[in-house]
Amino acid sequence: MSGASGGQVRCRVDGHEVQLLPSVGSGSSTLVPVAPGRHTIGCYGIYQLVARYGEAELVVDVPPGGQVDVHYALPRTSEAKGMIGLVPQQRSATPHARTVLTNVAMAVVVVLVCGGGAALWQLLQDRA
């Protein structure tokens, strides 16, 4: 299992956290022994020791006596998705649709509040 540099990465196999220690001579890879069969691998980054970001999950089938290489890349921003797959992954910079929609909704609320406040101010000025 390998991850992109730039932050602390944590991974789980079938819901259990695994220790990501580099294997000898493998760069940033970690060998995680598992029994043959289907396994769910999830990885994410840690920001300031508590906040999770870049969560990604992949289901893999490990053959008897074989291994599966899984690659994870942290996103470039905390709003983007992490990337996980069977080949080396590019770090994403695209935010989740939820983040974009939340930002647009907040901008609309700010415009409405400011516009409503200005209209109320004008109404009070006209009555005075």
PDB file of C-alpha atoms in Angstrom:
ATOM      1  CA  MET A   1       0.000   0.000   0.000  1.00  0.00           C
ATOM      2  CA  SER A   2       1.430   3.391  -0.892  1.00  0.00           C
ATOM      3  CA  GLY A   3       0.312   6.981  -0.347  1.00  0.00           C
ATOM      4  CA  ALA A   4       1.324  10.374  -1.664  1.00  0.00           C
ATOM      5  CA  SER A   5       3.533  12.513   0.505  1.00  0.00           C
ATOM      6  CA  GLY A   6       2.237  15.690   2.056  1.00  0.00           C
ATOM      7  CA  GLY A   7       0.379  14.519   5.145  1.00  0.00           C
ATOM      8  CA  GLN A   8      -0.234  11.736   7.594  1.00  0.00           C
ATOM      9  CA  VAL A   9      -2.166   8.829   6.072  1.00  0.00           C
ATOM     10  CA  ARG A  10      -4.146   6.247   8.000  1.00  0.00           C
ATOM     11  CA  CYS A  11      -5.744   3.125   6.564  1.00  0.00           C
ATOM     12  CA  ARG A  12      -8.180   0.448   7.646  1.00  0.00           C
ATOM     13  CA  VAL A  13      -8.622  -3.079   6.344  1.00  0.00           C
ATOM     14  CA  ASP A  14     -12.094  -4.469   7.000  1.00  0.00           C
ATOM     15  CA  GLY A  15     -12.682  -1.752   9.602  1.00  0.00           C
ATOM     16  CA  HIS A  16      -9.452  -2.365  11.544  1.00  0.00           C
ATOM     17  CA  GLU A  17      -6.723   0.255  11.506  1.00  0.00           C
ATOM     18  CA  VAL A  18      -3.394  -0.977  10.134  1.00  0.00           C
ATOM     19  CA  GLN A  19       0.046   0.331  10.969  1.00  0.00           C
ATOM     20  CA  LEU A  20       1.602   1.970   7.909  1.00  0.00           C
ATOM     21  CA  LEU A  21       5.306   1.266   8.243  1.00  0.00           C
ATOM     22  CA  PRO A  22       7.484   1.345   5.117  1.00  0.00           C
ATOM     23  CA  SER A  23       8.691  -2.044   3.894  1.00  0.00           C
ATOM     24  CA  VAL A  24      12.448  -2.473   3.414  1.00  0.00           C
ATOM     25  CA  GLY A  25      13.518  -1.126   0.020  1.00  0.00           C
ATOM     26  CA  SER A  26       9.999  -0.178  -1.039  1.00  0.00           C
ATOM     27  CA  GLY A  27       9.997   3.609  -0.701  1.00  0.00           C
ATOM     28  CA  SER A  28       6.628   4.575   0.756  1.00  0.00           C
ATOM     29  CA  SER A  29       4.983   1.145   0.484  1.00  0.00           C
ATOM     30  CA  THR A  30       3.617  -0.905   3.348  1.00  0.00           C
ATOM     31  CA  LEU A  31       3.016  -4.644   3.280  1.00  0.00           C
ATOM     32  CA  VAL A  32      -0.215  -5.529   5.089  1.00  0.00           C
ATOM     33  CA  PRO A  33      -0.695  -9.306   5.443  1.00  0.00           C
ATOM     34  CA  VAL A  34      -4.320 -10.429   5.046  1.00  0.00           C
ATOM     35  CA  ALA A  35      -6.070 -13.749   4.476  1.00  0.00           C
ATOM     36  CA  PRO A  36      -7.169 -14.586   0.933  1.00  0.00           C
ATOM     37  CA  GLY A  37     -10.612 -13.287   0.011  1.00  0.00           C
ATOM     38  CA  ARG A  38     -12.520 -10.031  -0.305  1.00  0.00           C
ATOM     39  CA  HIS A  39     -11.383  -7.081   1.817  1.00  0.00           C
ATOM     40  CA  THR A  40     -12.459  -3.447   2.133  1.00  0.00           C
ATOM     41  CA  ILE A  41      -9.593  -0.963   2.301  1.00  0.00           C
ATOM     42  CA  GLY A  42     -10.211   2.604   3.399  1.00  0.00           C
ATOM     43  CA  CYS A  43      -7.654   5.391   3.672  1.00  0.00           C
ATOM     44  CA  TYR A  44      -7.784   9.018   4.776  1.00  0.00           C
ATOM     45  CA  GLY A  45      -5.543  11.885   5.780  1.00  0.00           C
ATOM     46  CA  ILE A  46      -5.253  13.421   9.241  1.00  0.00           C
ATOM     47  CA  TYR A  47      -5.158  17.193   9.660  1.00  0.00           C
ATOM     48  CA  GLN A  48      -3.937  18.697  12.943  1.00  0.00           C
ATOM     49  CA  LEU A  49      -4.101  15.284  14.642  1.00  0.00           C
ATOM     50  CA  VAL A  50      -7.918  15.135  14.707  1.00  0.00           C
ATOM     51  CA  ALA A  51      -9.648  16.107  11.455  1.00  0.00           C
ATOM     52  CA  ARG A  52     -10.117  13.454   8.773  1.00  0.00           C
ATOM     53  CA  TYR A  53     -10.113  14.348   5.102  1.00  0.00           C
ATOM     54  CA  GLY A  54      -9.678  12.713   1.731  1.00  0.00           C
ATOM     55  CA  GLU A  55     -11.512   9.520   2.668  1.00  0.00           C
ATOM     56  CA  ALA A  56     -11.550   6.856  -0.027  1.00  0.00           C
ATOM     57  CA  GLU A  57     -12.498   3.187  -0.020  1.00  0.00           C
ATOM     58  CA  LEU A  58     -11.843   0.209  -2.283  1.00  0.00           C
ATOM     59  CA  VAL A  59     -12.945  -3.442  -2.230  1.00  0.00           C
ATOM     60  CA  VAL A  60     -10.248  -5.902  -3.367  1.00  0.00           C
ATOM     61  CA  ASP A  61     -10.105  -9.653  -3.855  1.00  0.00           C
ATOM     62  CA  VAL A  62      -6.852 -11.209  -2.629  1.00  0.00           C
ATOM     63  CA  PRO A  63      -6.081 -14.570  -4.288  1.00  0.00           C
ATOM     64  CA  PRO A  64      -4.641 -17.457  -2.224  1.00  0.00           C
ATOM     65  CA  GLY A  65      -0.872 -17.009  -2.011  1.00  0.00           C
ATOM     66  CA  GLY A  66      -1.083 -13.712  -3.912  1.00  0.00           C
ATOM     67  CA  GLN A  67      -1.035 -10.039  -3.185  1.00  0.00           C
ATOM     68  CA  VAL A  68      -2.838  -6.938  -4.385  1.00  0.00           C
ATOM     69  CA  ASP A  69      -1.102  -3.591  -4.746  1.00  0.00           C
ATOM     70  CA  VAL A  70      -3.311  -0.714  -3.581  1.00  0.00           C
ATOM     71  CA  HIS A  71      -2.338   2.927  -4.098  1.00  0.00           C
ATOM     72  CA  TYR A  72      -3.759   5.913  -2.201  1.00  0.00           C
ATOM     73  CA  ALA A  73      -3.165   9.613  -2.838  1.00  0.00           C
ATOM     74  CA  LEU A  74      -4.065  12.390  -0.413  1.00  0.00           C
ATOM     75  CA  PRO A  75      -5.987  15.241  -2.021  1.00  0.00           C
ATOM     76  CA  ARG A  76      -4.349  18.635  -2.501  1.00  0.00           C
ATOM     77  CA  THR A  77      -7.043  20.341  -0.389  1.00  0.00           C
ATOM     78  CA  SER A  78      -9.108  19.175   2.558  1.00  0.00           C
ATOM     79  CA  GLU A  79     -12.298  19.665   0.521  1.00  0.00           C
ATOM     80  CA  ALA A  80     -11.227  17.267  -2.256  1.00  0.00           C
ATOM     81  CA  LYS A  81     -11.583  13.495  -2.372  1.00  0.00           C
ATOM     82  CA  GLY A  82      -8.732  11.109  -1.731  1.00  0.00           C
ATOM     83  CA  MET A  83      -7.967   8.728  -4.588  1.00  0.00           C
ATOM     84  CA  ILE A  84      -7.521   4.977  -4.157  1.00  0.00           C
ATOM     85  CA  GLY A  85      -7.013   2.282  -6.761  1.00  0.00           C
ATOM     86  CA  LEU A  86      -4.972  -0.625  -8.062  1.00  0.00           C
ATOM     87  CA  VAL A  87      -2.573   1.658  -9.979  1.00  0.00           C
ATOM     88  CA  PRO A  88      -0.705   4.768  -8.765  1.00  0.00           C
ATOM     89  CA  GLN A  89      -3.170   7.618  -8.192  1.00  0.00           C
ATOM     90  CA  GLN A  90      -3.002  11.345  -8.973  1.00  0.00           C
ATOM     91  CA  ARG A  91      -3.717  13.758  -6.144  1.00  0.00           C
ATOM     92  CA  SER A  92      -7.113  15.354  -6.730  1.00  0.00           C
ATOM     93  CA  ALA A  93      -7.854  19.034  -6.250  1.00  0.00           C
ATOM     94  CA  THR A  94     -11.543  19.008  -7.134  1.00  0.00           C
ATOM     95  CA  PRO A  95     -13.808  19.678  -4.161  1.00  0.00           C
ATOM     96  CA  HIS A  96     -16.785  17.481  -3.350  1.00  0.00           C
ATOM     97  CA  ALA A  97     -20.086  18.602  -4.909  1.00  0.00           C
ATOM     98  CA  ARG A  98     -21.411  18.990  -1.356  1.00  0.00           C
ATOM     99  CA  THR A  99     -18.719  21.587  -0.593  1.00  0.00           C
ATOM    100  CA  VAL A 100     -19.476  23.538  -3.755  1.00  0.00           C
ATOM    101  CA  LEU A 101     -23.222  23.522  -3.047  1.00  0.00           C
ATOM    102  CA  THR A 102     -22.664  24.577   0.563  1.00  0.00           C
ATOM    103  CA  ASN A 103     -20.484  27.509  -0.530  1.00  0.00           C
ATOM    104  CA  VAL A 104     -23.062  28.628  -3.114  1.00  0.00           C
ATOM    105  CA  ALA A 105     -25.882  28.366  -0.556  1.00  0.00           C
ATOM    106  CA  MET A 106     -23.884  30.415   1.956  1.00  0.00           C
ATOM    107  CA  ALA A 107     -23.233  33.101  -0.672  1.00  0.00           C
ATOM    108  CA  VAL A 108     -26.972  33.276  -1.451  1.00  0.00           C
ATOM    109  CA  VAL A 109     -27.782  33.597   2.264  1.00  0.00           C
ATOM    110  CA  VAL A 110     -25.237  36.402   2.669  1.00  0.00           C
ATOM    111  CA  VAL A 111     -26.681  38.265  -0.335  1.00  0.00           C
ATOM    112  CA  LEU A 112     -30.245  37.861   0.977  1.00  0.00           C
ATOM    113  CA  VAL A 113     -29.314  38.964   4.497  1.00  0.00           C
ATOM    114  CA  CYS A 114     -27.374  41.982   3.225  1.00  0.00           C
ATOM    115  CA  GLY A 115     -30.106  42.863   0.746  1.00  0.00           C
ATOM    116  CA  GLY A 116     -32.803  42.463   3.387  1.00  0.00           C
ATOM    117  CA  GLY A 117     -30.834  44.594   5.809  1.00  0.00           C
ATOM    118  CA  ALA A 118     -30.392  47.326   3.204  1.00  0.00           C
ATOM    119  CA  ALA A 119     -34.118  47.242   2.357  1.00  0.00           C
ATOM    120  CA  LEU A 120     -35.025  47.454   6.056  1.00  0.00           C
ATOM    121  CA  TRP A 121     -32.621  50.365   6.519  1.00  0.00           C
ATOM    122  CA  GLN A 122     -34.166  52.171   3.556  1.00  0.00           C
ATOM    123  CA  LEU A 123     -37.691  51.549   4.917  1.00  0.00           C
ATOM    124  CA  LEU A 124     -36.707  52.975   8.321  1.00  0.00           C
ATOM    125  CA  GLN A 125     -35.096  56.000   6.647  1.00  0.00           C
ATOM    126  CA  ASP A 126     -38.263  56.668   4.608  1.00  0.00           C
ATOM    127  CA  ARG A 127     -40.458  56.601   7.739  1.00  0.00           C
ATOM    128  CA  ALA A 128     -38.243  59.037   9.602  1.00  0.00           C
TER     129      ALA A 128
END
